[in-house]
Structure formats: C-alpha cells, structure tokens
mmCIF file of C-alpha atoms in Angstrom:
data_model
loop_
_atom_site.group_PDB
_atom_site.id
_atom_site.type_symbol
_atom_site.label_atom_id
_atom_site.label_comp_id
_atom_site.label_asym_id
_atom_site.label_seq_id
_atom_site.Cartn_x
_atom_site.Cartn_y
_atom_site.Cartn_z
ATOM 1 C CA UNK A 757 19.881 -35.948 -17.355
ATOM 2 C CA UNK A 758 23.537 -37.235 -18.006
ATOM 3 C CA UNK A 759 25.063 -34.997 -21.079
ATOM 4 C CA UNK A 760 27.583 -36.535 -23.345
ATOM 5 C CA UNK A 761 30.811 -34.950 -24.267
ATOM 6 C CA UNK A 762 29.527 -33.716 -27.351
ATOM 7 C CA UNK A 763 26.539 -32.209 -25.765
ATOM 8 C CA UNK A 764 28.759 -30.352 -23.130
ATOM 9 C CA UNK A 765 31.106 -29.095 -26.004
ATOM 10 C CA UNK A 766 28.023 -27.823 -27.728
ATOM 11 C CA UNK A 767 26.558 -26.086 -24.843
ATOM 12 C CA UNK A 768 30.059 -24.555 -24.129
ATOM 13 C CA UNK A 769 30.286 -23.328 -27.630
ATOM 14 C CA UNK A 770 26.810 -21.511 -27.434
ATOM 15 C CA UNK A 771 27.705 -19.984 -24.139
ATOM 16 C CA UNK A 772 30.786 -18.531 -25.490
ATOM 17 C CA UNK A 773 29.178 -17.193 -28.442
ATOM 18 C CA UNK A 774 26.409 -15.704 -26.312
ATOM 19 C CA UNK A 775 29.020 -13.985 -24.078
ATOM 20 C CA UNK A 776 30.769 -12.545 -27.262
ATOM 21 C CA UNK A 777 27.528 -11.006 -28.470
ATOM 22 C CA UNK A 778 26.522 -9.768 -25.025
ATOM 23 C CA UNK A 779 29.828 -7.956 -24.650
ATOM 24 C CA UNK A 780 29.701 -6.447 -28.011
ATOM 25 C CA UNK A 781 26.013 -5.114 -27.125
ATOM 26 C CA UNK A 782 27.048 -3.812 -23.847
ATOM 27 C CA UNK A 783 30.087 -2.084 -25.170
ATOM 28 C CA UNK A 784 28.082 0.051 -27.448
ATOM 29 C CA UNK A 785 25.627 0.978 -24.725
ATOM 30 C CA UNK A 786 25.794 4.814 -24.741
ATOM 31 C CA UNK A 787 24.557 5.229 -21.219
ATOM 32 C CA UNK A 788 24.952 3.492 -17.790
ATOM 33 C CA UNK A 789 21.703 2.869 -16.127
ATOM 34 C CA UNK A 790 21.162 4.909 -12.666
ATOM 35 C CA UNK A 791 20.557 3.804 -9.148
ATOM 36 C CA UNK A 792 16.927 3.188 -8.093
ATOM 37 C CA UNK A 793 14.897 6.147 -7.434
ATOM 38 C CA UNK A 794 14.407 7.399 -3.910
ATOM 39 C CA UNK A 795 11.106 6.457 -2.559
ATOM 40 C CA UNK A 796 10.230 10.124 -1.475
ATOM 41 C CA UNK A 797 11.413 11.265 -5.066
ATOM 42 C CA UNK A 798 9.502 11.994 -8.333
ATOM 43 C CA UNK A 799 6.313 13.525 -6.862
ATOM 44 C CA UNK A 800 3.358 13.679 -9.326
ATOM 45 C CA UNK A 801 1.620 16.968 -9.776
ATOM 46 C CA UNK A 802 -2.044 16.764 -8.622
ATOM 47 C CA UNK A 803 -3.484 18.349 -12.022
ATOM 48 C CA UNK A 804 -1.611 15.689 -14.091
ATOM 49 C CA UNK A 805 -3.604 12.664 -12.417
ATOM 50 C CA UNK A 806 -6.084 11.047 -14.583
ATOM 51 C CA UNK A 807 -7.107 8.060 -12.160
ATOM 52 C CA UNK A 808 -6.028 6.761 -8.917
ATOM 53 C CA UNK A 809 -7.254 3.330 -7.586
ATOM 54 C CA UNK A 810 -6.460 0.678 -4.861
ATOM 55 C CA UNK A 811 -6.212 -2.819 -6.214
ATOM 56 C CA UNK A 812 -6.868 -5.390 -3.282
ATOM 57 C CA UNK A 813 -4.752 -8.439 -2.570
ATOM 58 C CA UNK A 814 -5.695 -11.148 -4.946
ATOM 59 C CA UNK A 815 -7.418 -8.980 -7.593
ATOM 60 C CA UNK A 816 -6.799 -7.676 -11.232
ATOM 61 C CA UNK A 817 -7.258 -4.381 -12.739
ATOM 62 C CA UNK A 818 -7.372 -3.245 -16.402
ATOM 63 C CA UNK A 819 -7.211 0.042 -18.338
ATOM 64 C CA UNK A 820 -6.312 1.527 -21.501
ATOM 65 C CA UNK A 821 -2.964 3.395 -21.175
ATOM 66 C CA UNK A 822 -2.761 5.974 -23.944
ATOM 67 C CA UNK A 823 0.561 7.070 -25.368
ATOM 68 C CA UNK A 824 2.667 9.417 -23.221
ATOM 69 C CA UNK A 825 0.615 8.523 -20.258
ATOM 70 C CA UNK A 826 2.452 6.901 -17.074
ATOM 71 C CA UNK A 827 1.166 4.286 -14.787
ATOM 72 C CA UNK A 828 2.668 4.431 -11.197
ATOM 73 C CA UNK A 829 2.408 1.147 -9.267
ATOM 74 C CA UNK A 830 2.923 1.516 -5.563
ATOM 75 C CA UNK A 831 3.628 -1.517 -3.309
ATOM 76 C CA UNK A 832 1.964 -0.116 -0.462
ATOM 77 C CA UNK A 833 2.927 -2.393 2.439
ATOM 78 C CA UNK A 834 6.061 -3.856 0.723
ATOM 79 C CA UNK A 835 4.870 -7.373 0.530
ATOM 80 C CA UNK A 836 2.865 -7.363 -2.751
ATOM 81 C CA UNK A 837 4.006 -8.557 -6.391
ATOM 82 C CA UNK A 838 2.087 -7.165 -9.370
ATOM 83 C CA UNK A 839 2.209 -8.901 -12.634
ATOM 84 C CA UNK A 840 1.664 -7.336 -15.959
ATOM 85 C CA UNK A 841 0.333 -8.044 -19.568
ATOM 86 C CA UNK A 842 0.248 -5.535 -22.252
ATOM 87 C CA UNK A 843 -1.227 -5.334 -25.894
ATOM 88 C CA UNK A 844 -1.183 -2.682 -28.552
ATOM 89 C CA UNK A 845 -4.799 -1.399 -28.276
ATOM 90 C CA UNK A 846 -4.964 -0.842 -32.068
ATOM 91 C CA UNK A 847 -3.654 -4.356 -32.934
ATOM 92 C CA UNK A 848 -3.939 -6.895 -29.820
ATOM 93 C CA UNK A 849 -1.905 -9.366 -32.035
ATOM 94 C CA UNK A 850 1.059 -7.198 -30.915
ATOM 95 C CA UNK A 851 1.832 -7.838 -27.238
ATOM 96 C CA UNK A 852 4.540 -7.795 -24.612
ATOM 97 C CA UNK A 853 7.155 -10.175 -25.325
ATOM 98 C CA UNK A 854 9.087 -10.895 -22.182
ATOM 99 C CA UNK A 855 11.810 -13.103 -23.706
ATOM 100 C CA UNK A 856 12.693 -10.394 -26.262
ATOM 101 C CA UNK A 857 12.641 -7.747 -23.446
ATOM 102 C CA UNK A 858 15.265 -9.843 -21.828
ATOM 103 C CA UNK A 859 17.374 -11.031 -24.825
ATOM 104 C CA UNK A 860 17.386 -7.917 -27.023
ATOM 105 C CA UNK A 861 18.569 -5.679 -23.956
ATOM 106 C CA UNK A 862 21.027 -8.489 -22.609
ATOM 107 C CA UNK A 863 19.760 -8.292 -19.270
ATOM 108 C CA UNK A 864 16.982 -9.948 -17.212
ATOM 109 C CA UNK A 865 17.135 -7.183 -14.658
ATOM 110 C CA UNK A 866 14.264 -4.802 -15.077
ATOM 111 C CA UNK A 867 15.142 -1.134 -13.733
ATOM 112 C CA UNK A 868 14.825 2.410 -14.449
ATOM 113 C CA UNK A 869 16.014 2.830 -18.127
ATOM 114 C CA UNK A 870 14.906 -0.507 -19.440
ATOM 115 C CA UNK A 871 12.124 -0.839 -21.981
ATOM 116 C CA UNK A 872 9.395 -3.466 -22.225
ATOM 117 C CA UNK A 873 9.303 -4.696 -25.876
ATOM 118 C CA UNK A 874 6.655 -6.187 -27.990
ATOM 119 C CA UNK A 875 6.965 -9.222 -30.196
ATOM 120 C CA UNK A 876 7.340 -6.664 -33.189
ATOM 121 C CA UNK A 877 10.480 -5.350 -31.895
ATOM 122 C CA UNK A 878 8.769 -2.127 -30.871
ATOM 123 C CA UNK A 879 8.839 -0.297 -27.405
ATOM 124 C CA UNK A 880 5.599 -0.665 -25.419
ATOM 125 C CA UNK A 881 6.520 0.729 -22.017
ATOM 126 C CA UNK A 882 9.493 2.414 -20.621
ATOM 127 C CA UNK A 883 10.558 2.205 -17.070
ATOM 128 C CA UNK A 884 11.037 5.906 -16.149
ATOM 129 C CA UNK A 885 11.139 5.631 -12.533
ATOM 130 C CA UNK A 886 11.933 2.614 -10.147
ATOM 131 C CA UNK A 887 12.602 2.590 -6.378
ATOM 132 C CA UNK A 888 13.635 -0.999 -6.102
ATOM 133 C CA UNK A 889 14.920 -2.724 -9.299
ATOM 134 C CA UNK A 890 13.486 -5.934 -7.640
ATOM 135 C CA UNK A 891 11.325 -7.260 -10.635
ATOM 136 C CA UNK A 892 11.132 -10.701 -12.416
ATOM 137 C CA UNK A 893 10.956 -11.097 -16.208
ATOM 138 C CA UNK A 894 11.781 -14.865 -16.108
ATOM 139 C CA UNK A 895 9.578 -17.043 -13.802
ATOM 140 C CA UNK A 896 6.109 -15.696 -14.466
ATOM 141 C CA UNK A 897 3.083 -15.321 -12.271
ATOM 142 C CA UNK A 898 1.212 -17.661 -9.831
ATOM 143 C CA UNK A 899 -1.148 -20.499 -10.987
ATOM 144 C CA UNK A 900 -3.882 -22.644 -8.990
ATOM 145 C CA UNK A 901 -1.093 -25.235 -8.803
ATOM 146 C CA UNK A 902 1.597 -23.160 -7.329
ATOM 147 C CA UNK A 903 -0.831 -21.622 -4.921
ATOM 148 C CA UNK A 904 -1.886 -25.110 -3.712
ATOM 149 C CA UNK A 905 1.804 -25.999 -3.392
ATOM 150 C CA UNK A 906 2.370 -22.731 -1.372
ATOM 151 C CA UNK A 907 -0.746 -22.361 0.720
ATOM 152 C CA UNK A 908 -2.650 -25.556 0.600
ATOM 153 C CA UNK A 909 -6.167 -26.156 -0.194
ATOM 154 C CA UNK A 910 -8.274 -22.797 -0.180
ATOM 155 C CA UNK A 911 -9.964 -20.234 -2.268
ATOM 156 C CA UNK A 912 -6.634 -18.338 -3.085
ATOM 157 C CA UNK A 913 -6.695 -16.128 -6.427
ATOM 158 C CA UNK A 914 -3.773 -16.552 -8.765
ATOM 159 C CA UNK A 915 -2.391 -14.562 -11.609
ATOM 160 C CA UNK A 916 -3.060 -16.881 -14.491
ATOM 161 C CA UNK A 917 -6.791 -17.098 -13.767
ATOM 162 C CA UNK A 918 -6.878 -13.292 -13.192
ATOM 163 C CA UNK A 919 -5.396 -12.532 -16.483
ATOM 164 C CA UNK A 920 -7.912 -14.783 -18.272
ATOM 165 C CA UNK A 921 -10.539 -12.724 -16.429
ATOM 166 C CA UNK A 922 -8.846 -9.500 -17.245
ATOM 167 C CA UNK A 923 -8.530 -10.586 -20.894
ATOM 168 C CA UNK A 924 -12.251 -11.203 -21.222
ATOM 169 C CA UNK A 925 -12.999 -7.781 -19.812
ATOM 170 C CA UNK A 926 -10.723 -6.162 -22.466
ATOM 171 C CA UNK A 927 -12.611 -8.156 -25.259
ATOM 172 C CA UNK A 928 -9.879 -10.562 -25.551
ATOM 173 C CA UNK A 929 -9.731 -14.420 -24.608
ATOM 174 C CA UNK A 930 -7.779 -17.076 -23.087
ATOM 175 C CA UNK A 931 -5.180 -17.332 -26.277
ATOM 176 C CA UNK A 932 -4.311 -13.833 -25.680
ATOM 177 C CA UNK A 933 -2.835 -14.537 -22.343
ATOM 178 C CA UNK A 934 0.954 -14.705 -22.767
ATOM 179 C CA UNK A 935 3.766 -14.853 -20.388
ATOM 180 C CA UNK A 936 4.093 -11.878 -17.889
ATOM 181 C CA UNK A 937 6.613 -9.632 -16.077
ATOM 182 C CA UNK A 938 6.171 -9.067 -12.330
ATOM 183 C CA UNK A 939 7.089 -6.042 -10.188
ATOM 184 C CA UNK A 940 8.213 -6.176 -6.723
ATOM 185 C CA UNK A 941 9.398 -9.800 -7.149
ATOM 186 C CA UNK A 942 13.173 -9.880 -6.055
ATOM 187 C CA UNK A 943 14.172 -12.916 -7.985
ATOM 188 C CA UNK A 944 17.799 -13.506 -8.984
ATOM 189 C CA UNK A 945 19.812 -16.244 -10.424
ATOM 190 C CA UNK A 946 22.561 -17.672 -8.499
ATOM 191 C CA UNK A 947 26.062 -19.088 -9.581
ATOM 192 C CA UNK A 948 24.524 -22.350 -9.974
ATOM 193 C CA UNK A 949 21.689 -21.185 -12.163
ATOM 194 C CA UNK A 950 19.106 -21.527 -9.533
ATOM 195 C CA UNK A 951 16.467 -18.844 -8.674
ATOM 196 C CA UNK A 952 16.679 -17.166 -5.337
ATOM 197 C CA UNK A 953 14.397 -14.719 -3.509
ATOM 198 C CA UNK A 954 15.658 -11.743 -1.734
ATOM 199 C CA UNK A 955 12.769 -10.088 0.177
ATOM 200 C CA UNK A 956 15.235 -7.333 1.600
ATOM 201 C CA UNK A 957 15.183 -5.874 -2.006
ATOM 202 C CA UNK A 958 11.703 -4.554 -1.589
ATOM 203 C CA UNK A 959 10.361 -2.164 0.740
ATOM 204 C CA UNK A 960 7.000 -0.640 1.818
ATOM 205 C CA UNK A 961 6.245 2.253 -0.492
ATOM 206 C CA UNK A 962 8.397 1.205 -3.196
ATOM 207 C CA UNK A 963 7.055 2.117 -6.692
ATOM 208 C CA UNK A 964 7.598 1.778 -10.438
ATOM 209 C CA UNK A 965 6.639 3.836 -13.204
ATOM 210 C CA UNK A 966 5.756 2.902 -16.770
ATOM 211 C CA UNK A 967 5.225 5.233 -19.708
ATOM 212 C CA UNK A 968 3.184 4.128 -22.512
ATOM 213 C CA UNK A 969 5.100 4.420 -25.790
ATOM 214 C CA UNK A 970 1.897 3.465 -27.793
ATOM 215 C CA UNK A 971 -1.907 3.174 -26.937
ATOM 216 C CA UNK A 972 -2.053 0.097 -24.704
ATOM 217 C CA UNK A 973 -4.578 -2.325 -23.152
ATOM 218 C CA UNK A 974 -2.920 -3.297 -19.672
ATOM 219 C CA UNK A 975 -3.957 -5.976 -17.235
ATOM 220 C CA UNK A 976 -2.312 -6.059 -13.529
ATOM 221 C CA UNK A 977 -2.613 -8.841 -11.093
ATOM 222 C CA UNK A 978 -1.893 -8.549 -7.410
ATOM 223 C CA UNK A 979 -1.110 -11.864 -6.381
ATOM 224 C CA UNK A 980 1.758 -13.455 -4.593
ATOM 225 C CA UNK A 981 4.806 -14.538 -6.754
ATOM 226 C CA UNK A 982 5.165 -18.287 -6.970
ATOM 227 C CA UNK A 983 8.575 -18.040 -5.445
ATOM 228 C CA UNK A 984 7.724 -15.832 -2.462
ATOM 229 C CA UNK A 985 8.804 -18.044 0.531
ATOM 230 C CA UNK A 986 6.024 -16.602 3.012
ATOM 231 C CA UNK A 987 3.488 -19.390 3.407
ATOM 232 C CA UNK A 988 0.414 -17.184 4.250
ATOM 233 C CA UNK A 989 -1.266 -15.529 1.496
ATOM 234 C CA UNK A 990 -0.513 -11.953 1.792
ATOM 235 C CA UNK A 991 -3.415 -9.490 2.317
ATOM 236 C CA UNK A 992 -1.987 -6.191 1.009
ATOM 237 C CA UNK A 993 -3.419 -3.903 -1.493
ATOM 238 C CA UNK A 994 -1.390 -1.745 -4.013
ATOM 239 C CA UNK A 995 -1.994 1.797 -5.418
ATOM 240 C CA UNK A 996 -2.307 2.550 -9.094
ATOM 241 C CA UNK A 997 -1.888 6.119 -10.240
ATOM 242 C CA UNK A 998 -2.527 6.915 -14.012
ATOM 243 C CA UNK A 999 -1.208 10.487 -15.053
ATOM 244 C CA UNK A 1000 -0.109 12.569 -17.886
ATOM 245 C CA UNK A 1001 3.588 12.894 -18.178
ATOM 246 C CA UNK A 1002 5.576 15.545 -19.862
ATOM 247 C CA UNK A 1003 7.072 15.076 -23.280
ATOM 248 C CA UNK A 1004 10.314 13.089 -23.171
ATOM 249 C CA UNK A 1005 13.501 15.068 -23.682
ATOM 250 C CA UNK A 1006 15.858 14.428 -26.590
ATOM 251 C CA UNK A 1007 18.075 12.564 -24.186
ATOM 252 C CA UNK A 1008 15.461 10.683 -22.672
ATOM 253 C CA UNK A 1009 17.089 7.595 -20.764
ATOM 254 C CA UNK A 1010 14.732 4.904 -22.117
ATOM 255 C CA UNK A 1011 15.069 6.004 -25.549
ATOM 256 C CA UNK A 1012 19.105 6.288 -25.440
ATOM 257 C CA UNK A 1013 20.286 3.809 -22.746
ATOM 258 C CA UNK A 1014 21.230 1.122 -25.326
ATOM 259 C CA UNK A 1015 21.512 0.620 -28.957
ATOM 260 C CA UNK A 1016 18.758 -1.840 -28.804
ATOM 261 C CA UNK A 1017 16.553 0.580 -27.255
ATOM 262 C CA UNK A 1018 17.268 3.074 -29.873
ATOM 263 C CA UNK A 1019 16.309 0.593 -32.519
ATOM 264 C CA UNK A 1020 13.036 -0.330 -30.693
ATOM 265 C CA UNK A 1021 12.078 3.435 -30.984
ATOM 266 C CA UNK A 1022 13.073 3.917 -34.292
ATOM 267 C CA UNK A 1023 10.732 0.901 -34.957
ATOM 268 C CA UNK A 1024 7.997 2.992 -33.138
ATOM 269 C CA UNK A 1025 8.826 5.920 -35.180
ATOM 270 C CA UNK A 1026 8.202 4.003 -38.404
ATOM 271 C CA UNK A 1027 4.941 2.525 -37.042
ATOM 272 C CA UNK A 1028 3.654 6.037 -36.388
ATOM 273 C CA UNK A 1029 4.892 7.523 -39.753
ATOM 274 C CA UNK A 1030 7.292 9.790 -37.651
ATOM 275 C CA UNK A 1031 10.897 10.632 -38.053
ATOM 276 C CA UNK A 1032 13.290 9.177 -35.448
ATOM 277 C CA UNK A 1033 13.826 12.434 -33.888
ATOM 278 C CA UNK A 1034 10.106 12.854 -33.355
ATOM 279 C CA UNK A 1035 9.474 9.640 -31.961
ATOM 280 C CA UNK A 1036 6.969 9.725 -28.888
ATOM 281 C CA UNK A 1037 6.320 13.438 -29.164
#
C-alpha cells in the first residue's frame, strides 16, 4: 500500500503522541523489573503442591486456579511453547485481554513483575517468577492453517482447536476462545517492525510462574508457535505444577512495579469489596 503524504503525517503524529504517553507512564513506574529468575532458584515446598501433571506435545490442559494459588509451567526440554487463556471463574464474560496487557503496561515483553489483565481492567495473573522473559503477547497461537504451512499435510494438533476443546470442557464454547498469550515463544520486533524469532532465549528447564489474583478458569495448549522456524513438529511434554503460594507482601513486585499495575489491583480490591491495602490477602 502506498501512503499519501497526509496519511504519513497522521501516522507520524500518532507515533509522537504514543511515545509521549509511554514516556510519561514509564517515568512514573516506581520499580524496575528484575533480571530473569535463575533456573535453579525458587524451589517449591512439597507440602504446598496441590497438583502436578505432564502435558504431552500437542495437547491441552484445563484447571480452576483459585485466588492466591500459583501455576508453574516448566519447559522441560526447552523446545515447547505453551499458550494460555484465562477467564474469571465467577463471570466468564471477564477474560484475559492480551491487548490491554500490552498497552496498559506500555510493554509487549512479558516477564517477572508484569501482570496479565482482564478486559475489565483487573489483574488476572501476576508473573511472580520467570527464567527466560521469552514470551509472546502479540502473534497468538497456531491454527490448522499455520501447521499446514509449517509441517505440510498431517495430523498435527494446533492451539486454536485445542482451545475450542478446552472451552467445551470448562462449560464454555467457541465464542469464548479469545486471543492468547504464549510462554516460551522468543518473539521480538526488529527495527523494521518485523517479527523475529530467537531460539537462544529459551533453554531446557525454563519456567514461568503465574499467581492467580482471582478465581480463574485456565486453559493451556502445548503446541508449537506459528513462528517457530523448526519444520519438524516438536515432540516434547511440559510440566505443570499447581501450588499454594504465600500471601503477597506489601511491596509485592507485581502489585507495585508500575502505576498501571497499582490501579489494576485497586480495581481488584473494589471488585472483592476490600481496601486497596488488603487486596490479594
């Protein structure tokens, strides 16, 4: 498409305004986000574990994750991508909003200290530990069409169809399947605005931990990312550990890392009829 001079000027004006707002938002962020968690750090106490399961390559998994519980997802072989959808268990019309998760926090990079937001401006999940910071909140999961393009004809499971099956298992339907986020998907955007894949950013044993900030229905899909350049469908399982986490501290990173996160947790407090100071306790 060839842009007119007027269209170019309009795009430039929007870009300037976006950068001004982004700079203002980041200027007021009270805390810097930390480096990735070491892969041998953050052990889980055995008596805190509620459930542990292995999800085979190509399959999906569902659960209800209650407020205060944490889900650890382990990239056992270092070659898997795990996509996630989440709904408020009490009102499934409230769901993960990947666009707001990006724009409200002024960052497409998901990492320790970031929050996954709902379409009601509330915090669904806090990323409490993360060993890779190699995740995708932009591209989305695989489909039958992307699998055909990457692997040719064959019976290859994909994230879109997995989520439709998972939704049905949770009492939902196709209309409840919304855009996902994908963990262990090292997607970045280069200077030309193109998506690039950097497989060196994910390693065997990488993990991410997600703390539920309200009672949630969760669906996971262990299918390869559509941008993964490997042209052999990966046969690698992932490990899921659901456990009881301790009560968050007053200076909890997810709750205080940015002004936008503070507001999201204030919205949670209003939703639960709590004071802001008591949110999540």
